[in-house]
Coordinates of C-alpha atoms and ligand atoms in Angstrom, one line a residue:
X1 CA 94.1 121.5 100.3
X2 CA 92.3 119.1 97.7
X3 CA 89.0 119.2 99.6
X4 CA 89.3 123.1 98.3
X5 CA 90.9 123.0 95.2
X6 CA 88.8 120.0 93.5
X7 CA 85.9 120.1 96.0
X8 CA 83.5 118.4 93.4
X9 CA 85.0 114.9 93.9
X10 CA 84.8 114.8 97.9
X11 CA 81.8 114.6 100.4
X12 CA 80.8 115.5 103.9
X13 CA 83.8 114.4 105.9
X14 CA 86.9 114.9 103.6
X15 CA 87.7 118.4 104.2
X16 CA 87.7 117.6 108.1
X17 CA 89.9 114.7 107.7
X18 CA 92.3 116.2 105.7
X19 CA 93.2 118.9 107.5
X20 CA 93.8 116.4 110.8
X21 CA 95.8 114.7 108.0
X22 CA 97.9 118.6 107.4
X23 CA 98.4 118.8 111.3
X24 CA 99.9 115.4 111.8
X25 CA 103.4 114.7 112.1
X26 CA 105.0 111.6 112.8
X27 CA 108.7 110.9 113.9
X28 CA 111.0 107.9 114.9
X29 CA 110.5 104.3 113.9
X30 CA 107.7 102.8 111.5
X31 CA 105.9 101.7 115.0
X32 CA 105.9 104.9 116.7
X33 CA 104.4 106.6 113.4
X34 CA 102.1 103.9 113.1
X35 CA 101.0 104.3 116.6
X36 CA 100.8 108.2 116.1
X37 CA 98.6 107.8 113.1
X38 CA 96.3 105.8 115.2
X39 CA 96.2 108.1 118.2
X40 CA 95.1 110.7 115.8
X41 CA 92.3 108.7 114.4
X42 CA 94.1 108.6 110.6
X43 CA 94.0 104.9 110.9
X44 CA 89.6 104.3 110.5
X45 CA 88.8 102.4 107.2
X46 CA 87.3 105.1 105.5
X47 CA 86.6 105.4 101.4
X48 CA 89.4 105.5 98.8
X49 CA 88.9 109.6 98.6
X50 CA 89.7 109.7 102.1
X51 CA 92.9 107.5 101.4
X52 CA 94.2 109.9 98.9
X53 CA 93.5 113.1 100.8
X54 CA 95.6 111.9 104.2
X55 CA 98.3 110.5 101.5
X56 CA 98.8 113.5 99.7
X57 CA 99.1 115.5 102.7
X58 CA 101.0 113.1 104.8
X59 CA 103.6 112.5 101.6
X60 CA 103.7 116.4 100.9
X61 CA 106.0 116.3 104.5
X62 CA 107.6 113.3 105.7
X63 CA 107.0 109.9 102.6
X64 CA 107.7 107.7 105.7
X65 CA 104.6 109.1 107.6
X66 CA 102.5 107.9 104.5
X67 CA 104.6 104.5 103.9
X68 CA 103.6 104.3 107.8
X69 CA 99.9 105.0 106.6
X70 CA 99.7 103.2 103.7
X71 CA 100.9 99.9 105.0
X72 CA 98.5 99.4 107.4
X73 CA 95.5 100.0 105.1
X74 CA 97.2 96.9 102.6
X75 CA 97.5 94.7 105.8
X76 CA 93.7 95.7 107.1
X77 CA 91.7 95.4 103.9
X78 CA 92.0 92.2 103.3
X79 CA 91.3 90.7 106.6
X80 CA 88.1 93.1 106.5
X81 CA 87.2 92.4 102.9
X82 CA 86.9 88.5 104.4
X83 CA 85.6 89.5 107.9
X84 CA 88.5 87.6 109.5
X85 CA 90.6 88.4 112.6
X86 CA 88.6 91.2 113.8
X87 CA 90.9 91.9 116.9
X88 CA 94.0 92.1 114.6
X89 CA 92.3 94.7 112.6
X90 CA 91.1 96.8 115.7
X91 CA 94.4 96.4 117.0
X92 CA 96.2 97.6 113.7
X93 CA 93.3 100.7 113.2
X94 CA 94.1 101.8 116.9
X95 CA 98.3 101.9 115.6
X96 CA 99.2 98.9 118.0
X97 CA 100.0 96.5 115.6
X98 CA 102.0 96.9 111.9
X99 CA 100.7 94.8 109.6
X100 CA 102.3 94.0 106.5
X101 CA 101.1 93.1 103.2
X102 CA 102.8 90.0 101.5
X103 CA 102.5 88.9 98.3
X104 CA 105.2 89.6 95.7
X105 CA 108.3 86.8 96.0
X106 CA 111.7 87.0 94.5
X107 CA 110.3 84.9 91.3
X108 CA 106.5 86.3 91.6
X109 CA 107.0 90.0 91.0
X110 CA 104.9 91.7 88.3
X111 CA 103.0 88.0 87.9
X112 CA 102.4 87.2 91.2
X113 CA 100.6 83.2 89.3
X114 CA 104.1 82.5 90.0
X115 CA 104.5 82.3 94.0
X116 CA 105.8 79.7 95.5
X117 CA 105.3 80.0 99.2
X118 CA 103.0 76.7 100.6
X119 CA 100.5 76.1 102.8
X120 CA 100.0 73.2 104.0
X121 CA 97.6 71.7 107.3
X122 CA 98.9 71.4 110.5
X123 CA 95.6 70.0 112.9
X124 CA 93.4 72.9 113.4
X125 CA 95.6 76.1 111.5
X126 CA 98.3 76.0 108.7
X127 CA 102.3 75.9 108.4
X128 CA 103.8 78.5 105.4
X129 CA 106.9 78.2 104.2
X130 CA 108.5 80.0 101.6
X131 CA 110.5 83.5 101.2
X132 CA 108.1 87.2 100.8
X133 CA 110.4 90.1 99.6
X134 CA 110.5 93.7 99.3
X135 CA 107.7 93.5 101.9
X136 CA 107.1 97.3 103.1
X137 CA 107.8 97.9 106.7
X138 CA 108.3 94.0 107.4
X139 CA 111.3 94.7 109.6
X140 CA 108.8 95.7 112.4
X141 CA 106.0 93.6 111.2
X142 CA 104.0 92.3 114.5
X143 CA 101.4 90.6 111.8
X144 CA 101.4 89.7 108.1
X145 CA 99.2 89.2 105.6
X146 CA 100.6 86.6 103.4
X147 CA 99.1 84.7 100.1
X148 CA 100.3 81.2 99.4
X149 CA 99.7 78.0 97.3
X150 CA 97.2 75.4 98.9
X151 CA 97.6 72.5 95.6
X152 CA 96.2 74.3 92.9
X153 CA 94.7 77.2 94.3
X154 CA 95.9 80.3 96.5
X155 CA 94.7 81.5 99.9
X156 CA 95.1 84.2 102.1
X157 CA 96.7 83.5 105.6
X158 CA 97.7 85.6 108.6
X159 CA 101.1 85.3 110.2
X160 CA 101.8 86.8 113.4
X161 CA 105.1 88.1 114.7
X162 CA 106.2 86.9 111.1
X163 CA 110.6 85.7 110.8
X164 CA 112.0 88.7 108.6
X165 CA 115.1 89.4 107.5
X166 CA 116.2 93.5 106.4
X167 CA 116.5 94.5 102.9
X168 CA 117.7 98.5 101.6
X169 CA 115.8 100.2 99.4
X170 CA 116.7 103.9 100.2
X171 CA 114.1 106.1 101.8
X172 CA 111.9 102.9 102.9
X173 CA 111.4 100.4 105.2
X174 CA 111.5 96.8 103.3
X175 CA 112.7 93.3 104.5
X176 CA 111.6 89.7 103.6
X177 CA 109.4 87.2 105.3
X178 CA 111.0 84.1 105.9
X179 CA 108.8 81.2 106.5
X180 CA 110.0 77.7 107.5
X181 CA 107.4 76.1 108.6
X182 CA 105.4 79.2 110.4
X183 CA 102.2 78.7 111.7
X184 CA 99.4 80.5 110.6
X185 CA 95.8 81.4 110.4
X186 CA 93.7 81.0 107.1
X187 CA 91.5 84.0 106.2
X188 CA 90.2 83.2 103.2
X189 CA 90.7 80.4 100.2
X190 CA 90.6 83.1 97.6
X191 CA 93.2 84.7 97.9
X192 CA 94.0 86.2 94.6
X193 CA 90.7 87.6 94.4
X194 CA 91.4 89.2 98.0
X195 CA 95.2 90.1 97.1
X196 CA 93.6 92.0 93.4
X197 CA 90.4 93.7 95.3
X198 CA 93.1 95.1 97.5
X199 CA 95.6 96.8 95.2
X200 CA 92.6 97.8 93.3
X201 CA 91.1 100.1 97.1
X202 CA 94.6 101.3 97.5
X203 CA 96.3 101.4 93.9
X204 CA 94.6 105.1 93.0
X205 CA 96.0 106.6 96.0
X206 CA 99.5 105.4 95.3
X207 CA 99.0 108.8 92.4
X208 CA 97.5 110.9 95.8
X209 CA 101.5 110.2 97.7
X210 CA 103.0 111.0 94.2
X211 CA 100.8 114.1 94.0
X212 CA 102.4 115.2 97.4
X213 CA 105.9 114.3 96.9
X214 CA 105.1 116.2 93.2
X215 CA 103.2 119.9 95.3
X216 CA 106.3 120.3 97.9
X217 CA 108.8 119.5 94.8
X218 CA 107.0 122.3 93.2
X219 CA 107.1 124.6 96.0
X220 CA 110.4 124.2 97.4
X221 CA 111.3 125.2 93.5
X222 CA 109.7 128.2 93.5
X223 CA 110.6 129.4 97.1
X224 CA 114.5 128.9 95.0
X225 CA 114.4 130.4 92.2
X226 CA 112.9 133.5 93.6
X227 CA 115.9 133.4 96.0
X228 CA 118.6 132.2 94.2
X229 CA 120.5 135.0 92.0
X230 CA 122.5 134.4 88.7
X231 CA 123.0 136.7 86.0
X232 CA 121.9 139.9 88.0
X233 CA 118.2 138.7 88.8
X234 CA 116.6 136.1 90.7
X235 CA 116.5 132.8 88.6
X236 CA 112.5 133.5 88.1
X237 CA 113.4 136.5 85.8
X238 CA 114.7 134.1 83.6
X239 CA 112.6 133.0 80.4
X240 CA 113.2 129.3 80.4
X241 CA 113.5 128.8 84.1
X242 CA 109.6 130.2 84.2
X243 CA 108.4 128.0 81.3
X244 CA 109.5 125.0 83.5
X245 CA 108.2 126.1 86.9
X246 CA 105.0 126.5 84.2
X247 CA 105.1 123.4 82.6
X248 CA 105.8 121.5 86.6
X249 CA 102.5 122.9 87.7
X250 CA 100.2 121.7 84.7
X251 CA 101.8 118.5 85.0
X252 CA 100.8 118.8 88.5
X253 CA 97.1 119.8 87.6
X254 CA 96.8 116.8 85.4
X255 CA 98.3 114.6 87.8
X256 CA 96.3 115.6 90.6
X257 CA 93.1 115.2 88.6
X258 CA 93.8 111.8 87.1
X259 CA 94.2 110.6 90.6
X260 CA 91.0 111.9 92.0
X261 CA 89.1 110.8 88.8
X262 CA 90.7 107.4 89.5
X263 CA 89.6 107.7 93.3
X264 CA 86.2 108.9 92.9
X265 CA 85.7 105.9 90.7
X266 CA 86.2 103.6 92.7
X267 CA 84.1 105.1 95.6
X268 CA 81.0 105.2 92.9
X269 CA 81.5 102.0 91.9
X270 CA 79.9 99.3 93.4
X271 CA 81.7 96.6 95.8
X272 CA 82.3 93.7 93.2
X273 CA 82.1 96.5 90.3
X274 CA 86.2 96.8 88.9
X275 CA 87.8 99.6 88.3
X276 CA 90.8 98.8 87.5
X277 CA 91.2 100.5 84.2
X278 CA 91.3 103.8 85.9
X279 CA 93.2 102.6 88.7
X280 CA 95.7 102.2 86.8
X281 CA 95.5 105.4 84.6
X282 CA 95.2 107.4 87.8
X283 CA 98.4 105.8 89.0
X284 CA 100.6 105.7 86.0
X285 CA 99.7 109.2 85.0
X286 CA 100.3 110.4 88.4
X287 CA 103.5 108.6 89.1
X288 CA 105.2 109.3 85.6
X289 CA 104.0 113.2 86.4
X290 CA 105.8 112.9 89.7
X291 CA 109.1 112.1 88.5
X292 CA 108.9 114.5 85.7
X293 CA 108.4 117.5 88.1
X294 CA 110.8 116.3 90.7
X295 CA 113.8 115.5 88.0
X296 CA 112.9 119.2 87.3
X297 CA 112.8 120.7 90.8
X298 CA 116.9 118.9 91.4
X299 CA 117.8 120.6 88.2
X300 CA 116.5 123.5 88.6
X301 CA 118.4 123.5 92.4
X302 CA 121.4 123.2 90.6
X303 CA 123.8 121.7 92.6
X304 CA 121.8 122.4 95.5
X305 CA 119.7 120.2 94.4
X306 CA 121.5 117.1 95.1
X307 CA 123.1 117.2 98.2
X308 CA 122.7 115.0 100.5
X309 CA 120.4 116.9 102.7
X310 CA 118.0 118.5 99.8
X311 CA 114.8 118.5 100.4
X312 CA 114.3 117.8 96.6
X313 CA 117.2 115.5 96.5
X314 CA 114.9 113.4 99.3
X315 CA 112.2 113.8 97.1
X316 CA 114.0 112.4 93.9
X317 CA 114.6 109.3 96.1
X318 CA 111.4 109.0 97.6
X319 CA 109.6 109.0 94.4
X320 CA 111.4 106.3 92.1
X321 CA 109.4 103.2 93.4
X322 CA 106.0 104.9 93.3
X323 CA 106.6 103.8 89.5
X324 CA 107.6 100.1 90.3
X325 CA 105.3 99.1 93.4
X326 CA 101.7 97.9 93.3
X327 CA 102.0 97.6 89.3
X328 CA 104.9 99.1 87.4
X329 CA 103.9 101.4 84.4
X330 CA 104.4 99.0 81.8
X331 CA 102.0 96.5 83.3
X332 CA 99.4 99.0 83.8
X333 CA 99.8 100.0 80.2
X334 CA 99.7 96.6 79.5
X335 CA 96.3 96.2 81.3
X336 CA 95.2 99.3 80.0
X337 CA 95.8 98.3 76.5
X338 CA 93.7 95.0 77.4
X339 CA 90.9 97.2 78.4
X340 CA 91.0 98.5 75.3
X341 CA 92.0 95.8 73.0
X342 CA 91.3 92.8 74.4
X343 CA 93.6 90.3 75.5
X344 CA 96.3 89.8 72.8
Ligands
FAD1 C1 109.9 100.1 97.6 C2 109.0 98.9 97.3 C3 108.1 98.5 98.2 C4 107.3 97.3 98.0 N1 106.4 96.9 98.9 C5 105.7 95.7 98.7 C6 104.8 95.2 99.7 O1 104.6 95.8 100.8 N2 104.2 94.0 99.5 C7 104.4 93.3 98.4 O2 103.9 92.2 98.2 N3 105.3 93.7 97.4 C8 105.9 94.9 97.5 N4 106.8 95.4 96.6 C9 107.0 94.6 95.4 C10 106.5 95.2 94.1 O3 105.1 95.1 94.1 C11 107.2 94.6 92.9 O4 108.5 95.1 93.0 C12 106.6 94.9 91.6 O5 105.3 94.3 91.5 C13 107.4 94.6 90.4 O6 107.9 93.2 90.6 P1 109.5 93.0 90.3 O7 110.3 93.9 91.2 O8 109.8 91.5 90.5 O9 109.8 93.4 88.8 P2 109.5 92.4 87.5 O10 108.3 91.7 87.6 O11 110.8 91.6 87.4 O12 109.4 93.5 86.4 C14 110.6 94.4 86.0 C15 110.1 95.3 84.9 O13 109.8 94.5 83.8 C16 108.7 95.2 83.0 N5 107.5 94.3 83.0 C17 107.2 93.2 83.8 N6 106.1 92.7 83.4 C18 105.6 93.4 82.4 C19 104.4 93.4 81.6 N7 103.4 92.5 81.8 N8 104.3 94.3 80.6 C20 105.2 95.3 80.4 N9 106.3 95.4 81.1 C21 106.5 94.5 82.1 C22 108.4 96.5 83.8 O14 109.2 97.5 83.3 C23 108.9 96.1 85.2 O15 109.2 97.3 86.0 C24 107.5 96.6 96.8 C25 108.5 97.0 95.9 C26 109.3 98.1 96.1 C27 110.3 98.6 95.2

């Protein structure tokens, strides 16, 4: 438990939580986890500590459980950070409603200036229309929050029971909004600076569901090589095997403390402080760490490792867009090298 291990980041409060977080276990659909998660009072806006404490535990078991988790906080903050549509959030916080978070578009990925989807005024709300993809849990969305051109600018509108269409990423739950015309709510007229504030809440924790997928990696390799035999002994006797199960765990360490550096930053800071440098060290260093230690827990499986019912072979899959999503590597190194440099 993090609240144990690394008790000088957290507060009053974090230890309980997380271990409601280590009880919980969801099953079935996105909805029914969603609606789980809010039976069990997991779904209460709470600090960006909190976030990374119910990720890492709820990741550590079952990544859909945290995709379920992690969706609704992107689809909440922004309404909250605008005070708008305070039903839809107390519906979504209870687990009645999935919300969905939709900004990127198939030619507004990394540089999400380049979206195309419109607003435009229809009497007393607004008509969108233009095409959301790789939108996390969208094929059960019952609301989304979607950012879209008004002339020059971008705002922030709310679409509910939004037109999607499935997409297959493996070990998610992704689709597309398709908007033709949908009517929608406006909930704010600055939308990128609602769309940024957002990654930047959720963006350190996205290290706390690596850090998870990373710790069960890690342990389903040790329970292995202590019962797996070659050469006369288990594979643990073995030199090299123990230098990587060494070498997984300090890249766990580091992971885990980059993340909750990068979390407790942001809960010091103050609300229009940014923290986005560490944000994005917390994440990168934590995601890149992930993979490492997972590509290491399949090999060291052997062919075990990668059957189709592996628990690490799961992992492997579960882990790869941790590095892509909510700013891939390179474009946090890229902002972290403006923080440093200055803008070329
Ligand atoms: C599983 C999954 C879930 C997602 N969920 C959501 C969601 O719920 N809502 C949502 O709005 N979006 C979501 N996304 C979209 C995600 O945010 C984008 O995939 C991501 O921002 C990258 O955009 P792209 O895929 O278009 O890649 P591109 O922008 O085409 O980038 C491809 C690669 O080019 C390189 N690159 C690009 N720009 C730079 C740069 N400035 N410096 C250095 N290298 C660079 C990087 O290596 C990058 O990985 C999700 C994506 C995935 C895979």
């Amino acid at each position: 438990m993090l609240t144990r291990t690394h008790a000088y980041f957290f507060a009053e409060g974090h230890a309980v939580l997380e271990a409601r977080a280590a009880a919980f276990s969801g099953a079935g659909t996105i909805r029914a986890r969603v609606a789980a998660l809010g039976a069990a009072g997991l779904l209460e806006r709470r600090d960006t500590r909190s976030l990374a404490v119910v990720r890492r535990q709820l990741a550590y078991r079952d990544p859909l459980d945290d995709l379920a988790f992690v969706i609704q906080e992107l689809g909440c903050t922004p309404l909250e950070r605008a005070g708008a549509l305070p039903e839809v959030v107390a519906e979504a916080r209870a687990g009645r409603r999935v919300l969905v978070f939709g900004l990127t578009e198939p030619e507004a990925g990394s540089d999400v200036r380049g979206i195309r989807t419109v607003a435009e005024p229809d009497g007393a709300g607004w008509r969108l229309t233009g095409t959301k993809h790789f939108i996390s849990n969208a094929p059960e969305a019952d609301g989304a929050v979607v950012f879209a051109r008004v002339g020059e600018t971008v705002g922030c509108f709310y679409v509910a029971a939004p037109p999607t269409s499935a997409q297959h990423v493996a070990a998610h739950s992704i689709g597309r909004l398709e908007l033709d015309g949908t009517p929608a709510t406006k909930v704010a007229d600055k939308g990128f600076a609602l769309a940024f504030a957002t990654l930047e809440r959720c963006r350190p924790s996205v290290g706390a569901a690596a850090v998870g997928l990373a710790a069960r990696a890690l342990h389903e390799t040790i329970a292995h090589v202590r019962r797996r035999h070659q050469f006369g002994a288990p594979l643990a006797a073995l030199p090299v095997v123990r230098l990587r199960v060494a070498e997984m765990g300090v890249e766990l360490e580091t992971a885990t403390l980059a993340t909750l550096h990068a979390c407790h930053t942001r809960d010091a800071a103050g609300p229009t402080e940014r923290t986005g440098y560490q944000s994005a060290v917390g994440k990168l260093v934590a995601t890149e760490a992930a993979q490492r230690i997972i590509d290491q827990a399949v090999q060291l499986h052997g062919g075990a490792g990668v059957e189709e019912d592996a628990i690490v072979q799961r992992l492997y899959r579960a882990v790869r867009p941790l590095r892509i999503y909510e700013g891939a590597t390179d474009v946090l190194y890229s902002a972290v090298a403006e923080h440093l440099l200055g803008a070329p």
